[in-house]
Every structure is written in C-alpha cells, then in structure tokens.
Amino acid sequence: MPQLTESAVESAEVAWLVSKRAAAIRSRDAEYLASRYAPDAVTFGVAPPLSPFADEARRIAWIRAWFRRFPDAIDHRVLELTVSVAGDLAFCHSRDVLVTGPPFRPRRAVHFETVLGLRRVDGVWLVECERVVPATEAVGTTSVGARRRWPWRSCRRLR
C-alpha cells in the first residue's frame, strides 16, 4: 500500500478547507466563513471586500449582508481544484459556480474563478489572499460592460 507524503496530506487538508467553504456558503454559515480569514487578509473580488475592519464581528455582519442579497437557496460548487503546498503556505485555484433562484423556476448561474493564498498558523489554514473573477474575465474575453459589473480590480486590505 503506498504511503501518503506529508505534501499530499497537506494538499488534502487544503482541499477539504475549500470544500468546507463551499458548504458554508450553501448553508449560509457566516461565522465559519469569517473565521477562515486571517486578520490582515487581502481580497480582490466580484463583491466588495469582506469588511474594512479586522474584527470578526464586522466580517460576519458583512457576510450576512451578502447572503441577504440572495433570498432563495444558494448552491456553490467547486468544479475544478488544484492545490499547491510548500510548508506553511498554500495556493489553490478553482473554477466554481454559484447558482441561486427560486425552486422550480429558471435559476441564475454565475461561473467564476477563485485563487486563494493560505498560511498555516498554529496548525490552522487561514486565507491570507483571495481573488475572485468571473470565468470570462479569467480567460480574457470580458466585455467592457462585464468589467463594470465585476469591480474585481479594487484591492483593499482589511483593517
């Protein structure tokens, strides 16, 4: 029976964290999501940064407000995931889909690409940097209108 290397085990831990984040979005678990970010995390995203504040309570409030934008069920799936680990640093790249809308009606699907930079602190993987862009932006075919709708170019450090 082949033995798992330390790197393979660490990659599996990071992959599990990514799947747990997707499950937390589906279940609207703002507390879990906020707890997975480092206090000085930097986000580049389709939505504004988590919060301009470092305290977890404000991050939780921001995530809950984001969830309220979707009154119907949220389905978030990680379609493709690659993980690279080097010691206490890890990077993940995934293609994801977020589907929302009322049941038994046409639902809206948004495909996007996520890159996470993580650091292991006291045995816990925390997100230090997050970049989320629409899938079309990632492959370079985004229209000017899509760039206006997806203001990912703004980078803000959480304070």
PDB file of N, CA and C in Angstrom, residues 82-157:
ATOM      1  N   THR A  82      -7.099  22.872  -8.035  1.00  0.00           N
ATOM      2  CA  THR A  82      -5.697  22.483  -7.947  1.00  0.00           C
ATOM      3  C   THR A  82      -5.130  23.124  -6.691  1.00  0.00           C
ATOM      4  N   VAL A  83      -4.280  22.395  -6.002  1.00  0.00           N
ATOM      5  CA  VAL A  83      -3.698  22.850  -4.740  1.00  0.00           C
ATOM      6  C   VAL A  83      -2.185  22.673  -4.815  1.00  0.00           C
ATOM      7  N   SER A  84      -1.459  23.695  -4.384  1.00  0.00           N
ATOM      8  CA  SER A  84       0.000  23.624  -4.263  1.00  0.00           C
ATOM      9  C   SER A  84       0.362  24.007  -2.842  1.00  0.00           C
ATOM     10  N   VAL A  85       1.159  23.163  -2.188  1.00  0.00           N
ATOM     11  CA  VAL A  85       1.542  23.409  -0.798  1.00  0.00           C
ATOM     12  C   VAL A  85       3.061  23.404  -0.691  1.00  0.00           C
ATOM     13  N   ALA A  86       3.602  24.366   0.029  1.00  0.00           N
ATOM     14  CA  ALA A  86       5.030  24.434   0.331  1.00  0.00           C
ATOM     15  C   ALA A  86       5.175  24.860   1.778  1.00  0.00           C
ATOM     16  N   GLY A  87       5.373  23.900   2.638  1.00  0.00           N
ATOM     17  CA  GLY A  87       5.493  24.201   4.066  1.00  0.00           C
ATOM     18  C   GLY A  87       4.194  24.740   4.631  1.00  0.00           C
ATOM     19  N   ASP A  88       4.247  25.955   5.180  1.00  0.00           N
ATOM     20  CA  ASP A  88       3.069  26.572   5.783  1.00  0.00           C
ATOM     21  C   ASP A  88       2.333  27.508   4.829  1.00  0.00           C
ATOM     22  N   LEU A  89       2.648  27.451   3.533  1.00  0.00           N
ATOM     23  CA  LEU A  89       1.967  28.260   2.526  1.00  0.00           C
ATOM     24  C   LEU A  89       1.278  27.352   1.524  1.00  0.00           C
ATOM     25  N   ALA A  90       0.116  27.797   1.066  1.00  0.00           N
ATOM     26  CA  ALA A  90      -0.611  27.023   0.057  1.00  0.00           C
ATOM     27  C   ALA A  90      -1.327  27.981  -0.880  1.00  0.00           C
ATOM     28  N   PHE A  91      -1.454  27.547  -2.129  1.00  0.00           N
ATOM     29  CA  PHE A  91      -2.229  28.284  -3.114  1.00  0.00           C
ATOM     30  C   PHE A  91      -3.208  27.321  -3.767  1.00  0.00           C
ATOM     31  N   CYS A  92      -4.433  27.793  -3.964  1.00  0.00           N
ATOM     32  CA  CYS A  92      -5.484  26.997  -4.605  1.00  0.00           C
ATOM     33  C   CYS A  92      -6.020  27.770  -5.789  1.00  0.00           C
ATOM     34  N   HIS A  93      -6.352  27.054  -6.819  1.00  0.00           N
ATOM     35  CA  HIS A  93      -7.015  27.642  -7.978  1.00  0.00           C
ATOM     36  C   HIS A  93      -8.224  26.762  -8.263  1.00  0.00           C
ATOM     37  N   SER A  94      -9.390  27.386  -8.434  1.00  0.00           N
ATOM     38  CA  SER A  94     -10.587  26.593  -8.739  1.00  0.00           C
ATOM     39  C   SER A  94     -11.492  27.351  -9.691  1.00  0.00           C
ATOM     40  N   ARG A  95     -12.274  26.587 -10.404  1.00  0.00           N
ATOM     41  CA  ARG A  95     -13.376  27.122 -11.202  1.00  0.00           C
ATOM     42  C   ARG A  95     -14.632  26.717 -10.445  1.00  0.00           C
ATOM     43  N   ASP A  96     -15.448  27.711 -10.144  1.00  0.00           N
ATOM     44  CA  ASP A  96     -16.615  27.499  -9.296  1.00  0.00           C
ATOM     45  C   ASP A  96     -17.873  27.955 -10.011  1.00  0.00           C
ATOM     46  N   VAL A  97     -19.008  27.535  -9.469  1.00  0.00           N
ATOM     47  CA  VAL A  97     -20.294  28.035  -9.954  1.00  0.00           C
ATOM     48  C   VAL A  97     -21.172  28.313  -8.742  1.00  0.00           C
ATOM     49  N   LEU A  98     -21.856  29.448  -8.778  1.00  0.00           N
ATOM     50  CA  LEU A  98     -22.827  29.821  -7.747  1.00  0.00           C
ATOM     51  C   LEU A  98     -24.174  29.919  -8.450  1.00  0.00           C
ATOM     52  N   VAL A  99     -25.135  29.129  -7.977  1.00  0.00           N
ATOM     53  CA  VAL A  99     -26.466  29.103  -8.579  1.00  0.00           C
ATOM     54  C   VAL A  99     -27.460  29.539  -7.516  1.00  0.00           C
ATOM     55  N   THR A 100     -28.339  30.461  -7.891  1.00  0.00           N
ATOM     56  CA  THR A 100     -29.353  30.921  -6.955  1.00  0.00           C
ATOM     57  C   THR A 100     -30.630  31.229  -7.715  1.00  0.00           C
ATOM     58  N   GLY A 101     -31.719  31.178  -7.017  1.00  0.00           N
ATOM     59  CA  GLY A 101     -33.017  31.463  -7.607  1.00  0.00           C
ATOM     60  C   GLY A 101     -34.088  30.623  -6.940  1.00  0.00           C
ATOM     61  N   PRO A 102     -35.353  30.940  -7.204  1.00  0.00           N
ATOM     62  CA  PRO A 102     -36.443  30.196  -6.573  1.00  0.00           C
ATOM     63  C   PRO A 102     -36.513  28.770  -7.117  1.00  0.00           C
ATOM     64  N   PRO A 103     -36.935  27.836  -6.282  1.00  0.00           N
ATOM     65  CA  PRO A 103     -37.073  26.460  -6.761  1.00  0.00           C
ATOM     66  C   PRO A 103     -38.147  26.363  -7.853  1.00  0.00           C
ATOM     67  N   PHE A 104     -37.985  25.422  -8.736  1.00  0.00           N
ATOM     68  CA  PHE A 104     -38.945  25.140  -9.813  1.00  0.00           C
ATOM     69  C   PHE A 104     -39.064  26.285 -10.813  1.00  0.00           C
ATOM     70  N   ARG A 105     -38.061  27.131 -10.902  1.00  0.00           N
ATOM     71  CA  ARG A 105     -38.025  28.222 -11.875  1.00  0.00           C
ATOM     72  C   ARG A 105     -36.608  28.288 -12.423  1.00  0.00           C
ATOM     73  N   PRO A 106     -36.418  28.980 -13.525  1.00  0.00           N
ATOM     74  CA  PRO A 106     -35.043  29.135 -14.022  1.00  0.00           C
ATOM     75  C   PRO A 106     -34.178  29.819 -12.971  1.00  0.00           C
ATOM     76  N   ARG A 107     -33.001  29.269 -12.771  1.00  0.00           N
ATOM     77  CA  ARG A 107     -32.086  29.812 -11.767  1.00  0.00           C
ATOM     78  C   ARG A 107     -30.903  30.468 -12.453  1.00  0.00           C
ATOM     79  N   ARG A 108     -30.292  31.412 -11.784  1.00  0.00           N
ATOM     80  CA  ARG A 108     -29.148  32.141 -12.333  1.00  0.00           C
ATOM     81  C   ARG A 108     -27.856  31.463 -11.884  1.00  0.00           C
ATOM     82  N   ALA A 109     -26.989  31.169 -12.836  1.00  0.00           N
ATOM     83  CA  ALA A 109     -25.692  30.565 -12.530  1.00  0.00           C
ATOM     84  C   ALA A 109     -24.586  31.550 -12.882  1.00  0.00           C
ATOM     85  N   VAL A 110     -23.663  31.733 -11.967  1.00  0.00           N
ATOM     86  CA  VAL A 110     -22.507  32.589 -12.195  1.00  0.00           C
ATOM     87  C   VAL A 110     -21.266  31.706 -12.082  1.00  0.00           C
ATOM     88  N   HIS A 111     -20.491  31.654 -13.152  1.00  0.00           N
ATOM     89  CA  HIS A 111     -19.246  30.892 -13.150  1.00  0.00           C
ATOM     90  C   HIS A 111     -18.110  31.846 -12.843  1.00  0.00           C
ATOM     91  N   PHE A 112     -17.220  31.442 -11.970  1.00  0.00           N
ATOM     92  CA  PHE A 112     -16.104  32.304 -11.604  1.00  0.00           C
ATOM     93  C   PHE A 112     -14.887  31.471 -11.269  1.00  0.00           C
ATOM     94  N   GLU A 113     -13.776  32.169 -11.211  1.00  0.00           N
ATOM     95  CA  GLU A 113     -12.505  31.546 -10.904  1.00  0.00           C
ATOM     96  C   GLU A 113     -12.014  32.109  -9.576  1.00  0.00           C
ATOM     97  N   THR A 114     -11.521  31.239  -8.702  1.00  0.00           N
ATOM     98  CA  THR A 114     -11.059  31.652  -7.382  1.00  0.00           C
ATOM     99  C   THR A 114      -9.605  31.236  -7.198  1.00  0.00           C
ATOM    100  N   VAL A 115      -8.806  32.146  -6.670  1.00  0.00           N
ATOM    101  CA  VAL A 115      -7.436  31.834  -6.281  1.00  0.00           C
ATOM    102  C   VAL A 115      -7.309  32.217  -4.812  1.00  0.00           C
ATOM    103  N   LEU A 116      -6.867  31.278  -4.003  1.00  0.00           N
ATOM    104  CA  LEU A 116      -6.680  31.517  -2.572  1.00  0.00           C
ATOM    105  C   LEU A 116      -5.209  31.347  -2.223  1.00  0.00           C
ATOM    106  N   GLY A 117      -4.704  32.262  -1.417  1.00  0.00           N
ATOM    107  CA  GLY A 117      -3.392  32.118  -0.804  1.00  0.00           C
ATOM    108  C   GLY A 117      -3.626  31.881   0.676  1.00  0.00           C
ATOM    109  N   LEU A 118      -3.108  30.775   1.178  1.00  0.00           N
ATOM    110  CA  LEU A 118      -3.350  30.416   2.581  1.00  0.00           C
ATOM    111  C   LEU A 118      -2.033  30.284   3.338  1.00  0.00           C
ATOM    112  N   ARG A 119      -2.113  30.496   4.634  1.00  0.00           N
ATOM    113  CA  ARG A 119      -0.968  30.310   5.527  1.00  0.00           C
ATOM    114  C   ARG A 119      -1.455  29.484   6.721  1.00  0.00           C
ATOM    115  N   ARG A 120      -0.628  28.521   7.101  1.00  0.00           N
ATOM    116  CA  ARG A 120      -0.956  27.707   8.284  1.00  0.00           C
ATOM    117  C   ARG A 120      -0.405  28.413   9.510  1.00  0.00           C
ATOM    118  N   VAL A 121      -1.313  28.752  10.426  1.00  0.00           N
ATOM    119  CA  VAL A 121      -0.960  29.431  11.668  1.00  0.00           C
ATOM    120  C   VAL A 121      -1.424  28.545  12.820  1.00  0.00           C
ATOM    121  N   ASP A 122      -0.480  28.085  13.639  1.00  0.00           N
ATOM    122  CA  ASP A 122      -0.794  27.190  14.763  1.00  0.00           C
ATOM    123  C   ASP A 122      -1.618  25.986  14.307  1.00  0.00           C
ATOM    124  N   GLY A 123      -1.271  25.429  13.152  1.00  0.00           N
ATOM    125  CA  GLY A 123      -1.936  24.235  12.643  1.00  0.00           C
ATOM    126  C   GLY A 123      -3.247  24.479  11.917  1.00  0.00           C
ATOM    127  N   VAL A 124      -3.654  25.738  11.778  1.00  0.00           N
ATOM    128  CA  VAL A 124      -4.928  26.073  11.126  1.00  0.00           C
ATOM    129  C   VAL A 124      -4.635  26.848   9.846  1.00  0.00           C
ATOM    130  N   TRP A 125      -5.235  26.419   8.724  1.00  0.00           N
ATOM    131  CA  TRP A 125      -5.074  27.124   7.457  1.00  0.00           C
ATOM    132  C   TRP A 125      -6.017  28.323   7.421  1.00  0.00           C
ATOM    133  N   LEU A 126      -5.452  29.512   7.183  1.00  0.00           N
ATOM    134  CA  LEU A 126      -6.233  30.750   7.095  1.00  0.00           C
ATOM    135  C   LEU A 126      -6.003  31.403   5.735  1.00  0.00           C
ATOM    136  N   VAL A 127      -7.054  31.998   5.205  1.00  0.00           N
ATOM    137  CA  VAL A 127      -6.958  32.692   3.926  1.00  0.00           C
ATOM    138  C   VAL A 127      -6.264  34.031   4.149  1.00  0.00           C
ATOM    139  N   GLU A 128      -5.137  34.225   3.465  1.00  0.00           N
ATOM    140  CA  GLU A 128      -4.402  35.486   3.523  1.00  0.00           C
ATOM    141  C   GLU A 128      -4.760  36.378   2.345  1.00  0.00           C
ATOM    142  N   CYS A 129      -5.028  35.750   1.191  1.00  0.00           N
ATOM    143  CA  CYS A 129      -5.318  36.498  -0.018  1.00  0.00           C
ATOM    144  C   CYS A 129      -6.356  35.721  -0.823  1.00  0.00           C
ATOM    145  N   GLU A 130      -7.347  36.430  -1.336  1.00  0.00           N
ATOM    146  CA  GLU A 130      -8.409  35.807  -2.123  1.00  0.00           C
ATOM    147  C   GLU A 130      -8.657  36.659  -3.364  1.00  0.00           C
ATOM    148  N   ARG A 131      -8.716  35.996  -4.511  1.00  0.00           N
ATOM    149  CA  ARG A 131      -9.013  36.686  -5.774  1.00  0.00           C
ATOM    150  C   ARG A 131     -10.142  35.922  -6.449  1.00  0.00           C
ATOM    151  N   VAL A 132     -11.235  36.611  -6.730  1.00  0.00           N
ATOM    152  CA  VAL A 132     -12.391  36.008  -7.386  1.00  0.00           C
ATOM    153  C   VAL A 132     -12.726  36.847  -8.610  1.00  0.00           C
ATOM    154  N   VAL A 133     -12.760  36.200  -9.778  1.00  0.00           N
ATOM    155  CA  VAL A 133     -13.096  36.903 -11.017  1.00  0.00           C
ATOM    156  C   VAL A 133     -14.086  36.056 -11.807  1.00  0.00           C
ATOM    157  N   PRO A 134     -14.922  36.700 -12.611  1.00  0.00           N
ATOM    158  CA  PRO A 134     -15.817  35.929 -13.477  1.00  0.00           C
ATOM    159  C   PRO A 134     -14.997  35.045 -14.402  1.00  0.00           C
ATOM    160  N   ALA A 135     -15.500  33.885 -14.743  1.00  0.00           N
ATOM    161  CA  ALA A 135     -14.754  32.943 -15.581  1.00  0.00           C
ATOM    162  C   ALA A 135     -14.367  33.571 -16.912  1.00  0.00           C
ATOM    163  N   THR A 136     -15.218  34.419 -17.483  1.00  0.00           N
ATOM    164  CA  THR A 136     -14.878  35.047 -18.755  1.00  0.00           C
ATOM    165  C   THR A 136     -13.720  36.012 -18.594  1.00  0.00           C
ATOM    166  N   GLU A 137     -13.628  36.693 -17.464  1.00  0.00           N
ATOM    167  CA  GLU A 137     -12.517  37.613 -17.211  1.00  0.00           C
ATOM    168  C   GLU A 137     -11.222  36.826 -17.118  1.00  0.00           C
ATOM    169  N   ALA A 138     -11.289  35.654 -16.512  1.00  0.00           N
ATOM    170  CA  ALA A 138     -10.099  34.853 -16.307  1.00  0.00           C
ATOM    171  C   ALA A 138      -9.482  34.416 -17.631  1.00  0.00           C
ATOM    172  N   VAL A 139     -10.303  34.198 -18.650  1.00  0.00           N
ATOM    173  CA  VAL A 139      -9.761  33.766 -19.935  1.00  0.00           C
ATOM    174  C   VAL A 139      -9.580  34.925 -20.894  1.00  0.00           C
ATOM    175  N   GLY A 140      -9.838  36.155 -20.447  1.00  0.00           N
ATOM    176  CA  GLY A 140      -9.535  37.333 -21.230  1.00  0.00           C
ATOM    177  C   GLY A 140     -10.574  37.734 -22.253  1.00  0.00           C
ATOM    178  N   THR A 141     -11.827  37.318 -22.100  1.00  0.00           N
ATOM    179  CA  THR A 141     -12.851  37.653 -23.087  1.00  0.00           C
ATOM    180  C   THR A 141     -13.933  38.552 -22.514  1.00  0.00           C
ATOM    181  N   THR A 142     -13.647  39.245 -21.434  1.00  0.00           N
ATOM    182  CA  THR A 142     -14.661  40.054 -20.781  1.00  0.00           C
ATOM    183  C   THR A 142     -14.942  41.336 -21.556  1.00  0.00           C
ATOM    184  N   SER A 143     -16.201  41.661 -21.655  1.00  0.00           N
ATOM    185  CA  SER A 143     -16.597  42.903 -22.306  1.00  0.00           C
ATOM    186  C   SER A 143     -16.448  44.066 -21.332  1.00  0.00           C
ATOM    187  N   VAL A 144     -16.523  45.275 -21.859  1.00  0.00           N
ATOM    188  CA  VAL A 144     -16.446  46.468 -21.004  1.00  0.00           C
ATOM    189  C   VAL A 144     -17.597  46.459 -20.004  1.00  0.00           C
ATOM    190  N   GLY A 145     -18.805  46.066 -20.443  1.00  0.00           N
ATOM    191  CA  GLY A 145     -19.960  46.012 -19.537  1.00  0.00           C
ATOM    192  C   GLY A 145     -19.744  45.048 -18.392  1.00  0.00           C
ATOM    193  N   ALA A 146     -19.145  43.908 -18.682  1.00  0.00           N
ATOM    194  CA  ALA A 146     -18.880  42.932 -17.617  1.00  0.00           C
ATOM    195  C   ALA A 146     -17.863  43.487 -16.634  1.00  0.00           C
ATOM    196  N   ARG A 147     -16.891  44.248 -17.121  1.00  0.00           N
ATOM    197  CA  ARG A 147     -15.915  44.838 -16.201  1.00  0.00           C
ATOM    198  C   ARG A 147     -16.589  45.806 -15.239  1.00  0.00           C
ATOM    199  N   ARG A 148     -17.602  46.523 -15.711  1.00  0.00           N
ATOM    200  CA  ARG A 148     -18.321  47.434 -14.814  1.00  0.00           C
ATOM    201  C   ARG A 148     -19.118  46.655 -13.778  1.00  0.00           C
ATOM    202  N   ARG A 149     -19.695  45.538 -14.183  1.00  0.00           N
ATOM    203  CA  ARG A 149     -20.488  44.742 -13.251  1.00  0.00           C
ATOM    204  C   ARG A 149     -19.620  43.991 -12.248  1.00  0.00           C
ATOM    205  N   TRP A 150     -18.372  43.693 -12.589  1.00  0.00           N
ATOM    206  CA  TRP A 150     -17.485  42.896 -11.746  1.00  0.00           C
ATOM    207  C   TRP A 150     -16.277  43.734 -11.356  1.00  0.00           C
ATOM    208  N   PRO A 151     -16.396  44.594 -10.336  1.00  0.00           N
ATOM    209  CA  PRO A 151     -15.299  45.509  -9.997  1.00  0.00           C
ATOM    210  C   PRO A 151     -14.194  44.807  -9.209  1.00  0.00           C
ATOM    211  N   TRP A 152     -13.601  43.748  -9.791  1.00  0.00           N
ATOM    212  CA  TRP A 152     -12.603  42.968  -9.067  1.00  0.00           C
ATOM    213  C   TRP A 152     -11.270  43.674  -8.971  1.00  0.00           C
ATOM    214  N   ARG A 153     -11.061  44.713  -9.753  1.00  0.00           N
ATOM    215  CA  ARG A 153      -9.755  45.351  -9.755  1.00  0.00           C
ATOM    216  C   ARG A 153      -9.462  46.097  -8.451  1.00  0.00           C
ATOM    217  N   SER A 154     -10.493  46.354  -7.658  1.00  0.00           N
ATOM    218  CA  SER A 154     -10.219  47.072  -6.409  1.00  0.00           C
ATOM    219  C   SER A 154      -9.626  46.104  -5.390  1.00  0.00           C
ATOM    220  N   CYS A 155      -8.567  46.514  -4.779  1.00  0.00           N
ATOM    221  CA  CYS A 155      -7.890  45.707  -3.768  1.00  0.00           C
ATOM    222  C   CYS A 155      -7.893  46.508  -2.481  1.00  0.00           C
ATOM    223  N   ARG A 156      -8.356  45.903  -1.432  1.00  0.00           N
ATOM    224  CA  ARG A 156      -8.357  46.598  -0.153  1.00  0.00           C
ATOM    225  C   ARG A 156      -7.872  45.656   0.920  1.00  0.00           C
ATOM    226  N   ARG A 157      -7.049  46.165   1.784  1.00  0.00           N
ATOM    227  CA  ARG A 157      -6.592  45.381   2.919  1.00  0.00           C
ATOM    228  C   ARG A 157      -7.603  45.555   4.039  1.00  0.00           C
TER     229      ARG A 157
END
